[in-house]
Tab-separated table of C-alpha atoms and ligand atoms in Angstrom:
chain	number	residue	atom	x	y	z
K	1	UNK	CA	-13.508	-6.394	-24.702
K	2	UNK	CA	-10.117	-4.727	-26.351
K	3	UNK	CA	-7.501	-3.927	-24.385
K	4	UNK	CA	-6.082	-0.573	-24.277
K	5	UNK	CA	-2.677	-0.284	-26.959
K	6	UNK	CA	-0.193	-0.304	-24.434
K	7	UNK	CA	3.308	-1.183	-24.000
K	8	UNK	CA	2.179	-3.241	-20.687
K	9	UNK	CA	5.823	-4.414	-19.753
K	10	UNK	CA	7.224	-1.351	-19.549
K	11	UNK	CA	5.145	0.559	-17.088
K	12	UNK	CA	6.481	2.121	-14.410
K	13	UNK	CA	4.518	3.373	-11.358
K	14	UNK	CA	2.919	6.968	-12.515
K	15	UNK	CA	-0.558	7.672	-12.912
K	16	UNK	CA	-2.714	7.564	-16.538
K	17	UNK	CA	-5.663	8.706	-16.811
K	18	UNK	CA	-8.122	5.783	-17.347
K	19	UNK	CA	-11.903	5.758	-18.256
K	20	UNK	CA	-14.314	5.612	-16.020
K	21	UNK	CA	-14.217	6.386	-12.074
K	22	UNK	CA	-16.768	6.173	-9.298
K	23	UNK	CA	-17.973	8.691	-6.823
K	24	UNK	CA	-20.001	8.750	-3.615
K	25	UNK	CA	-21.030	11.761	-1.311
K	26	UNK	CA	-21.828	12.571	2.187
K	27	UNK	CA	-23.957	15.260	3.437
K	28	UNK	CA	-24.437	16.121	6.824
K	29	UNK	CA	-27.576	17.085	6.294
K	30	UNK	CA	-28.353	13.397	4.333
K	31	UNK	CA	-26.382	12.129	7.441
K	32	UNK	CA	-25.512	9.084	4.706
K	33	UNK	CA	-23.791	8.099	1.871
K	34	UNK	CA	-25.434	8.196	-0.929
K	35	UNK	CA	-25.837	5.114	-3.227
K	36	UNK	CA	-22.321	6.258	-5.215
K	37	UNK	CA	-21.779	5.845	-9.232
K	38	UNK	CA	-19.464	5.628	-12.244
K	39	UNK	CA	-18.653	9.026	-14.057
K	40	UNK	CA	-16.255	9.785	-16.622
K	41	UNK	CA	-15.359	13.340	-14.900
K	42	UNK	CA	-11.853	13.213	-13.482
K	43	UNK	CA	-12.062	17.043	-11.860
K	44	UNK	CA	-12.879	17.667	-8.350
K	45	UNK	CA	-14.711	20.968	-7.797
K	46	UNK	CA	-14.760	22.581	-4.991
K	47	UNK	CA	-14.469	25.077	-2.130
K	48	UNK	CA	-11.281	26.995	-1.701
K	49	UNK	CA	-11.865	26.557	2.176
K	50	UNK	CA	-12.751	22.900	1.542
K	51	UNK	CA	-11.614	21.009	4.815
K	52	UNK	CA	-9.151	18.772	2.752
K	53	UNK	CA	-7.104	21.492	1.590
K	54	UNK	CA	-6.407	23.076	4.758
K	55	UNK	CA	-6.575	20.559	7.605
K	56	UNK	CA	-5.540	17.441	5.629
K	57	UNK	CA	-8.398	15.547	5.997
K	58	UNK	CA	-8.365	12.771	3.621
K	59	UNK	CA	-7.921	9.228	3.822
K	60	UNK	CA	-6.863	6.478	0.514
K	61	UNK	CA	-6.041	2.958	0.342
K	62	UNK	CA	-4.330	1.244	-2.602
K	63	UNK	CA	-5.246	-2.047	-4.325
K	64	UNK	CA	-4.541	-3.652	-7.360
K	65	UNK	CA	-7.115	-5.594	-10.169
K	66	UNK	CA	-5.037	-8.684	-11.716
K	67	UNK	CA	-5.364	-10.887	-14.811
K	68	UNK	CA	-5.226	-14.107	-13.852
K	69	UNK	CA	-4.008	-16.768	-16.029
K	70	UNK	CA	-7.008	-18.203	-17.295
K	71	UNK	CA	-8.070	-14.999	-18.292
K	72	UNK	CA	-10.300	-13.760	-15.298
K	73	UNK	CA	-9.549	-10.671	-13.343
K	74	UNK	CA	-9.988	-10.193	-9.905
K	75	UNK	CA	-8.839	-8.350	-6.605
K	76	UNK	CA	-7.051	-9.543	-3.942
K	77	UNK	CA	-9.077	-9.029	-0.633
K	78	UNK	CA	-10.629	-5.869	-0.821
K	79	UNK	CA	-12.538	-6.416	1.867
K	80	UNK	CA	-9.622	-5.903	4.552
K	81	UNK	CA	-8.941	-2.355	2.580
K	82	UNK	CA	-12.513	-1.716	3.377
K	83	UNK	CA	-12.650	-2.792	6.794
K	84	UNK	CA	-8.679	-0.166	6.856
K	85	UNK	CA	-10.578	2.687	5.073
K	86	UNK	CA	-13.075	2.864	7.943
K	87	UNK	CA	-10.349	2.707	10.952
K	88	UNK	CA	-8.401	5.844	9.074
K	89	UNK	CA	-12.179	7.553	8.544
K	90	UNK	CA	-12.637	6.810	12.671
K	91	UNK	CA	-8.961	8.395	13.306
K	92	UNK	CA	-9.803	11.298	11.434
K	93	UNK	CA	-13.411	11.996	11.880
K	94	UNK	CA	-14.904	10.940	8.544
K	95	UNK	CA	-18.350	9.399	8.094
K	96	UNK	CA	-17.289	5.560	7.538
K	97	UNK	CA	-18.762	4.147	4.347
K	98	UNK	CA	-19.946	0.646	4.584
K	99	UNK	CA	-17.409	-2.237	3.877
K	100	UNK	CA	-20.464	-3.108	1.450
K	101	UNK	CA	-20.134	0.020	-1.004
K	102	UNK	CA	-16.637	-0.226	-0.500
K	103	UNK	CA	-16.398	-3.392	-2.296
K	104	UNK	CA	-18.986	-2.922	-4.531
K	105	UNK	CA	-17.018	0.689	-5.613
K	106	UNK	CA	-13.643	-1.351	-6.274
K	107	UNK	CA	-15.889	-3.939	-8.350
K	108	UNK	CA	-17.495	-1.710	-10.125
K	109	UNK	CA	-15.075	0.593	-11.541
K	110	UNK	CA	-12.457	-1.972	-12.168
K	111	UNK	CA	-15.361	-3.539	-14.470
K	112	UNK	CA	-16.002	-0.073	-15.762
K	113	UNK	CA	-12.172	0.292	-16.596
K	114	UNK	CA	-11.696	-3.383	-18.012
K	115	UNK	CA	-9.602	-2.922	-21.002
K	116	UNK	CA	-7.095	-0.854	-18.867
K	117	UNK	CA	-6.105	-4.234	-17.006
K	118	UNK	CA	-2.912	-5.555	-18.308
K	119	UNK	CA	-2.617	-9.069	-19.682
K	120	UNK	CA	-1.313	-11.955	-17.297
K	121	UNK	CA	2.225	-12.269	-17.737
K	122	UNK	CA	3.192	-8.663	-18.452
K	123	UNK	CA	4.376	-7.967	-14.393
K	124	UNK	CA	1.412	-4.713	-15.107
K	125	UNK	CA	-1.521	-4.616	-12.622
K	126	UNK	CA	-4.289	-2.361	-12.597
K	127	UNK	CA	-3.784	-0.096	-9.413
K	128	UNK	CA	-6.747	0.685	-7.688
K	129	UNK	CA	-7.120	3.999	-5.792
K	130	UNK	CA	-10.068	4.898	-3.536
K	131	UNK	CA	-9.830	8.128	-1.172
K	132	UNK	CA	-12.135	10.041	0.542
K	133	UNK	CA	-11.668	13.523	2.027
K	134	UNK	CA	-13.596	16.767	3.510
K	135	UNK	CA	-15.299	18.821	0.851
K	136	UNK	CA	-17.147	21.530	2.030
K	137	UNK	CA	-15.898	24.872	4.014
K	138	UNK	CA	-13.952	24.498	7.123
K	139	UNK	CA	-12.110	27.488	8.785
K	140	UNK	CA	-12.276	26.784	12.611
K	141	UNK	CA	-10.421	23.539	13.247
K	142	UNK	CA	-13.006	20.919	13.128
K	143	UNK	CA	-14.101	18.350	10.589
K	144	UNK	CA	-15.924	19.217	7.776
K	145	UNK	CA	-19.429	18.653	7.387
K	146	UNK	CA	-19.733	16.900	3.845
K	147	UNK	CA	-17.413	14.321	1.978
K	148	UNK	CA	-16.386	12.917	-1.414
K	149	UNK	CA	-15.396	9.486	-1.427
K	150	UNK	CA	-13.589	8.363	-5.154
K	151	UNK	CA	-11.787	5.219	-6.574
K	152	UNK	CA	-9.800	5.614	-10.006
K	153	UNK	CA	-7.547	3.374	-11.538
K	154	UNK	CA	-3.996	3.553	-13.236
K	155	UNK	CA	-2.396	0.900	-14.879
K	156	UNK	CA	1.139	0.014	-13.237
K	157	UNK	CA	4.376	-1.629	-13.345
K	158	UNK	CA	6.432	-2.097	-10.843
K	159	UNK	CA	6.866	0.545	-7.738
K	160	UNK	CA	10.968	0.153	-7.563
K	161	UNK	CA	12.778	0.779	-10.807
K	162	UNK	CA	14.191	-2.920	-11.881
K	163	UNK	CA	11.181	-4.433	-10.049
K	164	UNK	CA	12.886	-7.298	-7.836
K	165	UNK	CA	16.339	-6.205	-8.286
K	166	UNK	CA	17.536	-5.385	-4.858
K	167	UNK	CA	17.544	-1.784	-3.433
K	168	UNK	CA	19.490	0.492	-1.464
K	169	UNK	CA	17.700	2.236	1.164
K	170	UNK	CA	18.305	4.679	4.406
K	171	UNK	CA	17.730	5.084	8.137
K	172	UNK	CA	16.182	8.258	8.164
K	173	UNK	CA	16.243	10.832	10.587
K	174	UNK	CA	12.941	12.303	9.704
K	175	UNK	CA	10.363	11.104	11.767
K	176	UNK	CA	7.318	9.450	9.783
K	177	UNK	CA	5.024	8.730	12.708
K	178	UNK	CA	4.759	9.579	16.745
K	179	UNK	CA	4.381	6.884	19.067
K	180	UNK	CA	0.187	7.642	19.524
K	181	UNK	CA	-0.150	9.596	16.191
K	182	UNK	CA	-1.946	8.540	12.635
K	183	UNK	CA	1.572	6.006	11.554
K	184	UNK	CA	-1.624	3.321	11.784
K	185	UNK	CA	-3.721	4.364	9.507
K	186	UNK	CA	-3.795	5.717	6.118
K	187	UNK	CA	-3.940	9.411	6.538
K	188	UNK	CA	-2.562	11.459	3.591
K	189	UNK	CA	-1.407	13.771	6.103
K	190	UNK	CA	1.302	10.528	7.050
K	191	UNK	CA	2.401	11.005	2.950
K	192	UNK	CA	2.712	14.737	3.212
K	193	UNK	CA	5.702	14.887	5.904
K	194	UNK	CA	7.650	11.853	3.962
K	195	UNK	CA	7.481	14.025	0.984
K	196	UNK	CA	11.068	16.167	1.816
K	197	UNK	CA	12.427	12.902	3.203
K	198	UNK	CA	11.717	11.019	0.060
K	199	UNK	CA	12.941	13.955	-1.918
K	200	UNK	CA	15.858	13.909	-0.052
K	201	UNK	CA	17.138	10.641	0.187
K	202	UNK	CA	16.721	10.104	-3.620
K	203	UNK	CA	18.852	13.311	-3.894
K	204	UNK	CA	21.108	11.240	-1.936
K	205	UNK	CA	20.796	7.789	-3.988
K	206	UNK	CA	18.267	6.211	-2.007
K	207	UNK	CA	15.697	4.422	-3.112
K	208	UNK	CA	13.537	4.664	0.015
K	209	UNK	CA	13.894	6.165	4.109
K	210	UNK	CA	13.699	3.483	6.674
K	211	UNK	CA	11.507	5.249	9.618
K	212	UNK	CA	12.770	4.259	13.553
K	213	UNK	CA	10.566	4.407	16.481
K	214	UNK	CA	10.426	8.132	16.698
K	215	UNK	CA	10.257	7.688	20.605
K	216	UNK	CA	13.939	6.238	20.985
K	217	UNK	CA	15.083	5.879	17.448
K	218	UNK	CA	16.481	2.147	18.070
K	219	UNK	CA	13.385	0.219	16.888
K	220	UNK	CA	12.692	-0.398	12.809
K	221	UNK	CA	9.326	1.005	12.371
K	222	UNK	CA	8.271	1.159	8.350
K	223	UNK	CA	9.478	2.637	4.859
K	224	UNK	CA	7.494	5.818	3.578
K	225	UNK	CA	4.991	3.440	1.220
K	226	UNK	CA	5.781	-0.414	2.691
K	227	UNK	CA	6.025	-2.327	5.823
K	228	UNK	CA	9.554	-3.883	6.373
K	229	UNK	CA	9.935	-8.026	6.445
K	230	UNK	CA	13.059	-10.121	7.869
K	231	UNK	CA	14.697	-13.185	7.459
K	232	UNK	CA	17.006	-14.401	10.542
K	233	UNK	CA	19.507	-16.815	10.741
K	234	UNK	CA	16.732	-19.815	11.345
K	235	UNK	CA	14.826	-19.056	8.703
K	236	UNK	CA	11.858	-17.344	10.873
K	237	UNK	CA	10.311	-14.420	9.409
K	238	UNK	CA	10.258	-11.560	11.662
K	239	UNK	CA	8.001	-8.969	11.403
K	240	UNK	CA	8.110	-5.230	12.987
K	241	UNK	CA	5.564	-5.043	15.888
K	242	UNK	CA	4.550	-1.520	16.792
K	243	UNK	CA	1.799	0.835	17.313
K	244	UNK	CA	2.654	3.701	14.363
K	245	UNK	CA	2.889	1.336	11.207
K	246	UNK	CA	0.102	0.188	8.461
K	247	UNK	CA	-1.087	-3.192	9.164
K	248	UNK	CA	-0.414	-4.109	5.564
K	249	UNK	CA	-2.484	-6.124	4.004
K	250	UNK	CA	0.127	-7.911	1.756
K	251	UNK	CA	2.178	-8.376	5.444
K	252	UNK	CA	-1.039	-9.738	6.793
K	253	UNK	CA	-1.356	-12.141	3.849
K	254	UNK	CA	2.591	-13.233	3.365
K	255	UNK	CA	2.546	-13.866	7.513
K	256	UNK	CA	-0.342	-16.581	6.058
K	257	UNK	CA	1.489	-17.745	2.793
K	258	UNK	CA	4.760	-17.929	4.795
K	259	UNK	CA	3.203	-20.116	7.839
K	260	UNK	CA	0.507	-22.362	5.933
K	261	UNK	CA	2.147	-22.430	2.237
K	262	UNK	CA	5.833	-22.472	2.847
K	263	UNK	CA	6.278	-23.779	6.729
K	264	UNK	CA	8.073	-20.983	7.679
K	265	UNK	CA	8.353	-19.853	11.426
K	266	UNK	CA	6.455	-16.608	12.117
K	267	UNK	CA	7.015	-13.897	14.767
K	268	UNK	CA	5.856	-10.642	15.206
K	269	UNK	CA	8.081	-8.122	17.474
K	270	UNK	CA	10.073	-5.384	18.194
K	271	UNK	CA	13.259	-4.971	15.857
K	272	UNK	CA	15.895	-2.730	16.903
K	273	UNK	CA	18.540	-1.636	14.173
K	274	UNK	CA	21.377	-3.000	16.501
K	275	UNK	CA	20.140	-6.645	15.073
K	276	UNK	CA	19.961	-5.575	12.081
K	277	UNK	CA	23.487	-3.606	12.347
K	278	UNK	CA	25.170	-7.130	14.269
K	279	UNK	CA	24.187	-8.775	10.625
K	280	UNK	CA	21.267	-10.744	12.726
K	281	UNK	CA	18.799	-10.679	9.120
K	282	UNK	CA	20.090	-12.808	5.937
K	283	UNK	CA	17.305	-10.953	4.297
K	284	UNK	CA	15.282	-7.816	4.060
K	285	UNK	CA	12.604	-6.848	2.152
K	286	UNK	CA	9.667	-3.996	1.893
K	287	UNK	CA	5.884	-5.310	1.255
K	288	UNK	CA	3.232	-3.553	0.286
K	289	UNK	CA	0.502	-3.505	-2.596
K	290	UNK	CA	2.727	-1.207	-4.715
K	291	UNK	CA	6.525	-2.251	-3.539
K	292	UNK	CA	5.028	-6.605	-3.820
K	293	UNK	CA	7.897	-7.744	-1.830
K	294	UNK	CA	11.246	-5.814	-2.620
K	295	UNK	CA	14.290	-6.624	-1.536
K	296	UNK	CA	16.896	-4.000	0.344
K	297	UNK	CA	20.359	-5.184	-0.133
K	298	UNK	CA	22.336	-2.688	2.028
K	299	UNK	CA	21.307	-0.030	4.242
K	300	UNK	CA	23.018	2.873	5.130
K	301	UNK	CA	23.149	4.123	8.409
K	302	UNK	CA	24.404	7.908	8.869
K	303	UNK	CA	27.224	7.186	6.174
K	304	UNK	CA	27.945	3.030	7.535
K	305	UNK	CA	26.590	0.698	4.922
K	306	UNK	CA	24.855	-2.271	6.163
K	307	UNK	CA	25.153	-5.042	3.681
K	308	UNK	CA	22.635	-7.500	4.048
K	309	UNK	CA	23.901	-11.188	2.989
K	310	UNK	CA	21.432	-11.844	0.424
K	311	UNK	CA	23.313	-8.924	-1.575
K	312	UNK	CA	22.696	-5.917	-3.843
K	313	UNK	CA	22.363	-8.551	-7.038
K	314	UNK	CA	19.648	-10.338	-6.317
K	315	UNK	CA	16.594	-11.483	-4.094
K	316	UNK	CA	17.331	-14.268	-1.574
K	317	UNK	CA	15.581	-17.405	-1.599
K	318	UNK	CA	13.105	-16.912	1.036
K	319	UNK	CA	12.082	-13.338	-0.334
K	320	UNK	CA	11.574	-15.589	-3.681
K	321	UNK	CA	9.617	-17.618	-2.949
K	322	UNK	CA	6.983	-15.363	-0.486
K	323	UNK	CA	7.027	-13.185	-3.779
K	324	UNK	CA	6.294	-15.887	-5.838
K	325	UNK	CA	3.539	-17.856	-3.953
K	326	UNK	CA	1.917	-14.089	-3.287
K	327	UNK	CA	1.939	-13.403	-6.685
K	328	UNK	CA	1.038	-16.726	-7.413
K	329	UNK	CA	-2.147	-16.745	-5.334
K	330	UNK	CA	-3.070	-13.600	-6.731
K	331	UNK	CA	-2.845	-14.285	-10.605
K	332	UNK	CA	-4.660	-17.666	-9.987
K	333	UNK	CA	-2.069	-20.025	-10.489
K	334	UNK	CA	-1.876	-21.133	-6.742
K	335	UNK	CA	-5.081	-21.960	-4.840
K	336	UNK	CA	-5.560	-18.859	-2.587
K	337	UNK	CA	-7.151	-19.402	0.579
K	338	UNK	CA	-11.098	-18.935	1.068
K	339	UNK	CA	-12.246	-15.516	0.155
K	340	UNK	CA	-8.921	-14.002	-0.273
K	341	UNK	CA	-9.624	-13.201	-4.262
K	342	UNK	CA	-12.690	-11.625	-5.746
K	343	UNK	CA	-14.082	-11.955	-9.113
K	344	UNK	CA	-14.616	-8.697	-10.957
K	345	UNK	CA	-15.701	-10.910	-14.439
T	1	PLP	N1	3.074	0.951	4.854
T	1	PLP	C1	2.823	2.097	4.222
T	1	PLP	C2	3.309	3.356	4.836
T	1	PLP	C3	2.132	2.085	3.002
T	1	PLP	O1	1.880	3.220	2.347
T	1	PLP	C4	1.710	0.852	2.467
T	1	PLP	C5	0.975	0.803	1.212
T	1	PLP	O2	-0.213	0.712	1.172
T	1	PLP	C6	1.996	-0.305	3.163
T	1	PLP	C7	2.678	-0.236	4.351
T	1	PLP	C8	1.575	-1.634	2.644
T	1	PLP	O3	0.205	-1.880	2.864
T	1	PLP	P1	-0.601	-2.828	1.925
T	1	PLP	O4	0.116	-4.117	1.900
T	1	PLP	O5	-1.930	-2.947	2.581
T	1	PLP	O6	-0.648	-2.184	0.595
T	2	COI	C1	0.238	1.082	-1.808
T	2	COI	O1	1.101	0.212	-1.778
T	2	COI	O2	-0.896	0.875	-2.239
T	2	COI	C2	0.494	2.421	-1.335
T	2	COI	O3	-0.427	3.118	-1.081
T	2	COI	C3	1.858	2.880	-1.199
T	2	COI	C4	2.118	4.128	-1.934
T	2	COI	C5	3.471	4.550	-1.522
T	2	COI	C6	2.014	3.988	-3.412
C-alpha cells in the first residue's frame, strides 16, 4: 500500500479529510443497530429538528492508529473507548452499541484508511474519531428516536504547538463540569461550554484553562481536552480523584506504566490548588490521547504565576520518561502489557 504524499512531521492537530469512513444506524423501530459499513460519503443529511442539533445529544471518543516500528499498525486499547462510548450513550439516553462493533468499526476503517497512517518515527498518528448522536426530529425535550453512529480519521501531529515543549496554562473561572453533571463522560455538550473559555484564554496567551471543582473552586479538576498528572516531592504520581472528570484512558494506562514499568508510587486523590500554589508538585503535566503527556510549566492564577520547578524549557524527568515508555508501548518498541494493543494489519 502507498502512503498518502504528506509532509508527516509537520502536522499539526486539524482535521483532513481522509478516504473512507464507517457508519452504523439505529432505528427505533429496528430497536438495533444495524450491522454498520465503510462509505466514502463524508456529509451527514438530515432533519433540521434532528435531536443533535437542538438538545446536544451526541457522544465521541478519540483514539489514535500507530505505525509501529516494524512496520505494523495498530491501536492502543480500543476496547476501554468502547466500553467509555457506552457509559456517555447511558448518561445521555443513546442506544449503546456493542463493545463488539465498536472495535470492529475502529478496525475496520483504520484498514480502510491505511495509507493515511503516518510512518513510525514522524511523531504523526492517525487520529481516530467515532461519535454518535440523535438523528431524527425532536421538539419536546426527550431523546430522539433514531441514531447515527460514525468513526473518521485525520492524520495528526501533535495537539500543543512545539509538542513536548512545556506550556503555559490557566485556572479558569469558567466552570467545565457540576459536581453530579456529564464532566464523566464524553458528552459534546461538555466541549460546547469550554468553547468561550478556550477562546478566551488563548486571547489571553494560554495554551489551555485548568477547570476547579465547580462546587468550592479549591480542588484541580481537568483541562478542557486532558486529565491533569503530578509529580510531588517523593516522586509519587498523584492523580486528581473526582466525580466530574474523564477517566482517561492514557491516565488509566500511565497509572500502569508508572507503577509496573517505572516503580513509581501511585495515588489517586483530591488536589487542591493551595498544594499546587505552596510549590508541593516538581511536575505537571496534561494526558490525554491528543495532548500524550504535556507538560505545564507555570500556571497562572488570577494574574500570580505559578512556576512549576521542572520549568517553562523543558519536560522533567519523570514526565520523560511516562511519555516515553507510553509512547514506547504504543509504537511497539516496549512490550505492552496483555491486550493493551490491537493489530489492524
Ligand atoms: N479529559 C478530557 C476532557 C478529554 O477531552 C480527554 C480526551 O479524550 C481526556 C481527558 C483524555 O482521555 P483519553 O486519555 O481517554 O484520551
Ligand atoms: C482526545 O484526546 O482524544 C480528545 O478527544 C481531546 C480533544 C480535546 C481533542
Amino acid at each position: 500500500m502507498e502512503k498518502k504524499n504528506i509532509d508527516w512531521s509537520n502536522l499539526g492537530f486539524a482535521y483532513m479529510k481522509t478516504d473512507k469512513r464507517y457508519v452504523a444506524n439505529y432505528t427505533a423501530e429496528a430497536g438495533k443497530w444495524d450491522d454498520g459499513a465503510i462509505v466514502d460519503d463524508d456529509k451527514i443529511v438530515m432533519s433540521e429538528d434532528a435531536g443533535v442539533l437542538h438538545y446536544s445529544q451526541s457522544a465521541f471518543e478519540g483514539l489514535k492508529a500507530y505505525t509501529t516500528k516494524d512496520g505494523h499498525i495498530v491501536t492502543f486499547r480500543p476496547d476501554l473507548n468502547g466500553e467509555r462510548l457506552q457509559q456517555s450513550c447511558e448518561g445521555l439516553e443513546i442506544p449503546k452499541l456493542s463493545v463488539e462493533q465498536f472495535v470492529d468499526s475502529i478496525h475496520k476503517v483504520v484498514e480502510a484508511n491505511a495509507a493515511w497512517v503516518p510512518p513510525f518515527g514522524t511523531g504523526a498518528t492517525l487520529y481516530v474519531r467515532p461519535f454518535v448522536f440523535g438523528i431524527s426530529p425532536v421538539i419536546g425535550v426527550k431523546p430522539a428516536d433514531d441514531y447515527q453512529y460514525r468513526v473518521f480519521t485525520t492524520p495528526v501531529g501533535p495537539y500543543f504547538k512545539g509538542g513536548a515543549k512545556p506550556i503555559y496554562v490557566r485556572i479558569s473561572d469558567f466552570d467545565r463540569a457540576a459536581p453530579h453533571g456529564t464532566g464523566n463522560i464524553k458528552a459534546g455538550l461538555n466541549y460546547a461550554m469550554s468553547l468561550h473559555a478556550i477562546v478566551d484564554a488563548h486571547n489571553n496567551g494560554f495554551a489551555e484553562n485548568i477547570y476547579l471543582d465547580p462546587a468550592t473552586r479549591t480542588k484541580i479538576e481537568e483541562t478542557g481536552g486532558a486529565n491533569i498528572l503530578f509529580i510531588d516531592e517523593d516522586d509519587t504520581l498523584v492523580i486528581p480523584k473526582s466525580n466530574s472528570i474523564l477517566p482517561s484512558i492514557t491516565r488509566r494506562s500511565l497509572a500502569f506504566v508508572a507503577e509496573h514499568y517505572l516503580g513509581m508510587k501511585v495515588t489517586e486523590r483530591e488536589v487542591y490548588l493551595d498544594e499546587v500554589k505552596k510549590g508541593n508538585f516538581k511536575e505537571v503535566g496534561l494526558c490525554g490521547t491528543a495532548a500524550v503527556i504535556s507538560p505545564v510549566g507555570k500556571i497562572n492564577d488570577h494574574g500570580t504565576d505559578i512556576n512549576i520547578a521542572s520549568g517553562m524549557d523543558e519536560m522533567g524527568p519523570w514526565m520523560t520518561k511516562l511519555r516515553s515508555t507510553l509512547l514506547g508501548i504504543q509504537e511497539g518498541e516496549i512490550e505492552a502489557p496483555e491486550g493493551w494493543i490491537h493489530r489492524i494489519m
